[in-house]
PDB file of C-alpha atoms and ligand atoms in Angstrom:
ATOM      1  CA  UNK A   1     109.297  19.808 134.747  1.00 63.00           C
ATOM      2  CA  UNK A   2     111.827  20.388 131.754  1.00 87.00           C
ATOM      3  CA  UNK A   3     113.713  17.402 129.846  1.00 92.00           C
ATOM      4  CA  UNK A   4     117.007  18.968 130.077  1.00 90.00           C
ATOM      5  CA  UNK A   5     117.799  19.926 126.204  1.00 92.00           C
ATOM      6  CA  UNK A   6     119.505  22.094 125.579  1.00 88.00           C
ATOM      7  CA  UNK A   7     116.937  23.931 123.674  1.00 90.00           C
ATOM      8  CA  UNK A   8     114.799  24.276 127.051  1.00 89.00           C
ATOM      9  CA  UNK A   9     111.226  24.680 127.085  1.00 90.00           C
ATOM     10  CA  UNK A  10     108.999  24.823 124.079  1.00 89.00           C
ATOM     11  CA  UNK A  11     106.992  28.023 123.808  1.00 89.00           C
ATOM     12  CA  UNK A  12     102.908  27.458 124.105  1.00 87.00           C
ATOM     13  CA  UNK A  13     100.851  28.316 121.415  1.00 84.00           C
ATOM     14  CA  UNK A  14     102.558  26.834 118.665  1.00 85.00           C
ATOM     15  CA  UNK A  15      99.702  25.454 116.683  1.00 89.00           C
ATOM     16  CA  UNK A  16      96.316  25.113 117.500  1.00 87.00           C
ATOM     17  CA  UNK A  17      92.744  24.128 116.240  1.00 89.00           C
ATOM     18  CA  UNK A  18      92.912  22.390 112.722  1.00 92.00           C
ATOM     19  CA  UNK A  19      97.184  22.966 112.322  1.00 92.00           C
ATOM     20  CA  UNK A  20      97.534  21.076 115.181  1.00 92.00           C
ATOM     21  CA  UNK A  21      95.346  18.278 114.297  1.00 93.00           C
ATOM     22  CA  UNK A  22      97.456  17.549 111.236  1.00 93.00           C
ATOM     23  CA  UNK A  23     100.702  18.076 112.839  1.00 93.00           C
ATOM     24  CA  UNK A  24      99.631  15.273 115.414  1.00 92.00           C
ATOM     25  CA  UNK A  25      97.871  13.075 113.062  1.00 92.00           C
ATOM     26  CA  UNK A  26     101.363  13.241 110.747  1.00 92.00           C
ATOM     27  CA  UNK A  27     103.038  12.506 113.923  1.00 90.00           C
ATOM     28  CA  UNK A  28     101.708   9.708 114.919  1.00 88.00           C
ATOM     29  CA  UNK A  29     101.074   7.593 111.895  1.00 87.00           C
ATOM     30  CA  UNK A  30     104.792   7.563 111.476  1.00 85.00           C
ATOM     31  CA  UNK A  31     105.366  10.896 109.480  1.00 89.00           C
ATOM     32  CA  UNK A  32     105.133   9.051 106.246  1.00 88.00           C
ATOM     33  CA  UNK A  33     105.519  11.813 103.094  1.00 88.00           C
ATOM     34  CA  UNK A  34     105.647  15.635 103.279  1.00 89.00           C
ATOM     35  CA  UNK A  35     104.282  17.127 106.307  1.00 91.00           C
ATOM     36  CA  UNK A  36     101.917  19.580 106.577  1.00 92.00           C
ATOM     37  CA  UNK A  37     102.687  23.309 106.454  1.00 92.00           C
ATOM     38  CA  UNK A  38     102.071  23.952 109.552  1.00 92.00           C
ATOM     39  CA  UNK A  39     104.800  21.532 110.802  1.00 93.00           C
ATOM     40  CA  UNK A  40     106.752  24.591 109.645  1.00 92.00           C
ATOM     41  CA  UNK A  41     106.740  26.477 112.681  1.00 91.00           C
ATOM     42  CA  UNK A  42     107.885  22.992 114.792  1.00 93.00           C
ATOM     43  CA  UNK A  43     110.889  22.583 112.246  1.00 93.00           C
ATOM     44  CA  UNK A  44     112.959  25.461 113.873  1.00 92.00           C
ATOM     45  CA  UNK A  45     113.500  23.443 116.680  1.00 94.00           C
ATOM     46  CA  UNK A  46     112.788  19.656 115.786  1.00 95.00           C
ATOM     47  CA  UNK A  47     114.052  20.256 112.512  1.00 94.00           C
ATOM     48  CA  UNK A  48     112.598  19.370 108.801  1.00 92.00           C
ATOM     49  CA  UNK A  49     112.521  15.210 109.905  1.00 91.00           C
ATOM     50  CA  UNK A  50     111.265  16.233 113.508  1.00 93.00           C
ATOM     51  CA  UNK A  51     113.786  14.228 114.846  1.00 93.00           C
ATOM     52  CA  UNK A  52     115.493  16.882 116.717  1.00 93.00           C
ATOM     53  CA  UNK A  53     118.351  17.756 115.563  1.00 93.00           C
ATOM     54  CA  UNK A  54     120.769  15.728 117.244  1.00 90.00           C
ATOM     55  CA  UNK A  55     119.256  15.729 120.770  1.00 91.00           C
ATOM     56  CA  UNK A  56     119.116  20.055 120.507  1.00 93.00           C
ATOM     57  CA  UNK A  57     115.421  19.025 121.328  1.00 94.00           C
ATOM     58  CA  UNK A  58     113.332  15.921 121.498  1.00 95.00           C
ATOM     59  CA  UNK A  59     113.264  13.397 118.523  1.00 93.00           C
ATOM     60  CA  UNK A  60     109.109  13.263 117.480  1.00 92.00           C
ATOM     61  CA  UNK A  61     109.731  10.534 115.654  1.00 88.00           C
ATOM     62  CA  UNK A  62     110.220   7.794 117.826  1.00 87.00           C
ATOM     63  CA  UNK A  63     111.557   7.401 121.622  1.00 88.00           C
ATOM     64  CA  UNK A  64     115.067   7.743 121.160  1.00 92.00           C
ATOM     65  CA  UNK A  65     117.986   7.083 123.236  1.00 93.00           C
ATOM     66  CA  UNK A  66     118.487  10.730 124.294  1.00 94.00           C
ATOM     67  CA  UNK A  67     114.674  10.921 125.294  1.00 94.00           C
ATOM     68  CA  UNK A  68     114.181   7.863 127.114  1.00 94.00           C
ATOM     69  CA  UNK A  69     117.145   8.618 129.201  1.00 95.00           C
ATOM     70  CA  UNK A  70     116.003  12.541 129.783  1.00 95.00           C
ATOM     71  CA  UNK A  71     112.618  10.900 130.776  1.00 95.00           C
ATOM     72  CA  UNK A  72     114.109   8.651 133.262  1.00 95.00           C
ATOM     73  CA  UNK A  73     116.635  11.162 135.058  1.00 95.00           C
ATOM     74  CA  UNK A  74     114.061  14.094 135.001  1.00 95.00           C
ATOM     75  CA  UNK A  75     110.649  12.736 135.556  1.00 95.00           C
ATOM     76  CA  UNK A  76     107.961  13.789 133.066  1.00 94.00           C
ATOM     77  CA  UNK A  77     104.548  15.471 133.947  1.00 92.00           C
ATOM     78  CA  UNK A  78     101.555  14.262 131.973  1.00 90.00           C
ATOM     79  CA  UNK A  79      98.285  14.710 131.494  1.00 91.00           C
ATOM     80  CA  UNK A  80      96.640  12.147 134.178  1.00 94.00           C
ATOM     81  CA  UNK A  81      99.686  12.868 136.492  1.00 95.00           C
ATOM     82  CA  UNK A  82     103.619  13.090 137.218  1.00 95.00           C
ATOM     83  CA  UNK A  83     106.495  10.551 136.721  1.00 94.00           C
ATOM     84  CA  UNK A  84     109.365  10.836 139.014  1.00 95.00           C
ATOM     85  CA  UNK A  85     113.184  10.552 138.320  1.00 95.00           C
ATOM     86  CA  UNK A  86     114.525   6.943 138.119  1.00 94.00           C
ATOM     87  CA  UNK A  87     117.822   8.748 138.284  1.00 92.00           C
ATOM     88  CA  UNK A  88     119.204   7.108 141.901  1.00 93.00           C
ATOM     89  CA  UNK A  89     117.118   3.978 140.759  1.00 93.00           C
ATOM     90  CA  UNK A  90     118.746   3.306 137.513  1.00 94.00           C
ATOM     91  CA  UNK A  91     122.327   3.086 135.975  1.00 95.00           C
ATOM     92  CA  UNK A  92     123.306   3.741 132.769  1.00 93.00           C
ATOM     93  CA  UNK A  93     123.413   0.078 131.494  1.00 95.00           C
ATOM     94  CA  UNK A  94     119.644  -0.390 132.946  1.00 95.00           C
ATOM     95  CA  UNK A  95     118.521   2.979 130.850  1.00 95.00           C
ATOM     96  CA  UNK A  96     120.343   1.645 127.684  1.00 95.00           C
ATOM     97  CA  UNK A  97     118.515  -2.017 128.087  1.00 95.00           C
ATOM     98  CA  UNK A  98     114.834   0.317 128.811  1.00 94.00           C
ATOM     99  CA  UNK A  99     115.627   2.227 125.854  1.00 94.00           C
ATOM    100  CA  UNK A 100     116.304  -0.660 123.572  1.00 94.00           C
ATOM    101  CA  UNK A 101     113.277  -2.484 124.636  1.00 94.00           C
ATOM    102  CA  UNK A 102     110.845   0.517 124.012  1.00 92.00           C
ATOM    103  CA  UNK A 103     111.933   0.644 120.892  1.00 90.00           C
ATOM    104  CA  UNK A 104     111.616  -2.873 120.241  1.00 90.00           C
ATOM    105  CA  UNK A 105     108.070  -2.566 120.661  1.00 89.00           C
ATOM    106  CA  UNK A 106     107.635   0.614 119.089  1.00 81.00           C
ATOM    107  CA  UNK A 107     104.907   0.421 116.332  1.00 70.00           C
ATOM    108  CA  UNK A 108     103.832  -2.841 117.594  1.00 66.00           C
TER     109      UNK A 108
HETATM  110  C1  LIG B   1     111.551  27.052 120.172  1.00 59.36           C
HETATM  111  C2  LIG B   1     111.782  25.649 119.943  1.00 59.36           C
HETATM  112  C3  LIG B   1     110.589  24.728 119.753  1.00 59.36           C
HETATM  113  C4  LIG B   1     109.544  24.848 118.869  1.00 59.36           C
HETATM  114  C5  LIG B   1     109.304  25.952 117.849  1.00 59.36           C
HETATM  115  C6  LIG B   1     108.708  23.667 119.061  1.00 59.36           C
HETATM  116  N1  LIG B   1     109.234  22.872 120.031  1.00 59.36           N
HETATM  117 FE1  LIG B   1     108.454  21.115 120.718  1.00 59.36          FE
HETATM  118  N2  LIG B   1     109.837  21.050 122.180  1.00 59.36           N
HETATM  119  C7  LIG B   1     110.937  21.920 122.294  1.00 59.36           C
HETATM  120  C8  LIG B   1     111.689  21.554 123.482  1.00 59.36           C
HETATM  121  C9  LIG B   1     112.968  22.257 123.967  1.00 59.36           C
HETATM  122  C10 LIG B   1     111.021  20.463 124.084  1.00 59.36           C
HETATM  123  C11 LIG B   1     111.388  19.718 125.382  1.00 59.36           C
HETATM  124  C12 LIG B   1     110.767  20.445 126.548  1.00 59.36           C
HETATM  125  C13 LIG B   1     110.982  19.681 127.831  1.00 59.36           C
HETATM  126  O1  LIG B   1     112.111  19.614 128.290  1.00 59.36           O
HETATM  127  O2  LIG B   1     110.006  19.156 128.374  1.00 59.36           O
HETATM  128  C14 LIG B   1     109.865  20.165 123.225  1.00 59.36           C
HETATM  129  C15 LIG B   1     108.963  19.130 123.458  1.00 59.36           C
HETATM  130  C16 LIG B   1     108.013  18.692 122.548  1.00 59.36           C
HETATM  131  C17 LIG B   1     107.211  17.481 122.683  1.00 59.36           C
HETATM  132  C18 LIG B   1     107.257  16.483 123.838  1.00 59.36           C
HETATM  133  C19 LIG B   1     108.254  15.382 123.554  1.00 59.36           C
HETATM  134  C20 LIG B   1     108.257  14.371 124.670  1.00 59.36           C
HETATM  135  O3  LIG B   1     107.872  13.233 124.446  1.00 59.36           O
HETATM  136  O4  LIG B   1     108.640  14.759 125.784  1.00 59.36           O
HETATM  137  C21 LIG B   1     106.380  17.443 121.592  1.00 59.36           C
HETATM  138  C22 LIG B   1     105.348  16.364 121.261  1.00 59.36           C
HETATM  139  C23 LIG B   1     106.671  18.622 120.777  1.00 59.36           C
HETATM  140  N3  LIG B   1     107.669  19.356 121.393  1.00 59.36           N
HETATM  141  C24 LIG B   1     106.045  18.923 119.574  1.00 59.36           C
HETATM  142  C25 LIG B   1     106.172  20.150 118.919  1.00 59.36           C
HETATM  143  C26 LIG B   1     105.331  20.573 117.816  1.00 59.36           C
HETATM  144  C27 LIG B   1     104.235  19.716 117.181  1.00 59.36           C
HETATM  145  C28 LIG B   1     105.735  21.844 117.484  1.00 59.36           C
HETATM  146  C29 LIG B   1     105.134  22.763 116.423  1.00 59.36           C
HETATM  147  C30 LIG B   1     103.729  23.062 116.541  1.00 59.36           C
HETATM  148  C31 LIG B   1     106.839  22.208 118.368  1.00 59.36           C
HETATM  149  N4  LIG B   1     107.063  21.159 119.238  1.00 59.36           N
HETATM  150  C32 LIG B   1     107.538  23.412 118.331  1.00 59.36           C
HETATM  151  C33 LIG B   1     111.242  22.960 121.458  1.00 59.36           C
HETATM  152  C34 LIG B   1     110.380  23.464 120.483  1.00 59.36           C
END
């Protein structure tokens, strides 16, 4: 199930092996100094910061506004299973508060 960006779907095979083990571990310990070279062929879409160049595709930085509320209108399909649409469930004032608490306790 897509996000809704406007960029679409991400093509597979974009790193693998070693690359992608030092795109992810850049990722996720906050993207602190360069990034590796590799991260070049992410950059076309997520741009340079991999913050997505304003909502064209997902921020990788953190859980942004436009991602948490893509997220919660389309559903997103994991590894251990599938989340559905809050869309009916939630209005745009309850997806603004969700947002602003997940990133309240981002990092924590
Ligand atoms: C051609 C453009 C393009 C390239 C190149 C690309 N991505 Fe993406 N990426 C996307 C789009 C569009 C999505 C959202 C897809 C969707 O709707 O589920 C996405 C989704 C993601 C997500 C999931 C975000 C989330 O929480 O839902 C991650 C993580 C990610 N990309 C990492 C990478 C990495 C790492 C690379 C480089 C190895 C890369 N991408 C290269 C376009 C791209």
């Amino acid at each position: 199930m897509l996000l809704g960006y406007s960029m679409g779907a991400m093509p597979p095979m974009m790193a693998s092996g070693e690359g992608a083990e030092k795109i992810a571990t850049w990722i996720s310990t906050g993207m602190k100094g360069d990034a590796p070279a590799e991260f070049g062929a992410c950059a076309s879409c997520h741009g340079a910061d991999g913050k997505g160049m304003n909502g064209m595709s997902p921020n990788l930085a953190e859980y942004d506004d436009i991602l948490v509320a893509k997220v919660l209108e389309h559903g997103k399909k994991g590894a251990i299973g599938e989340m559905p649409s809050f869309k009916s469930r939630l209005n745009p004032t309850q997806v603004k508060a969700v947002s602003v608490y997940l990133q309240s306790i981002q990092g924590e």
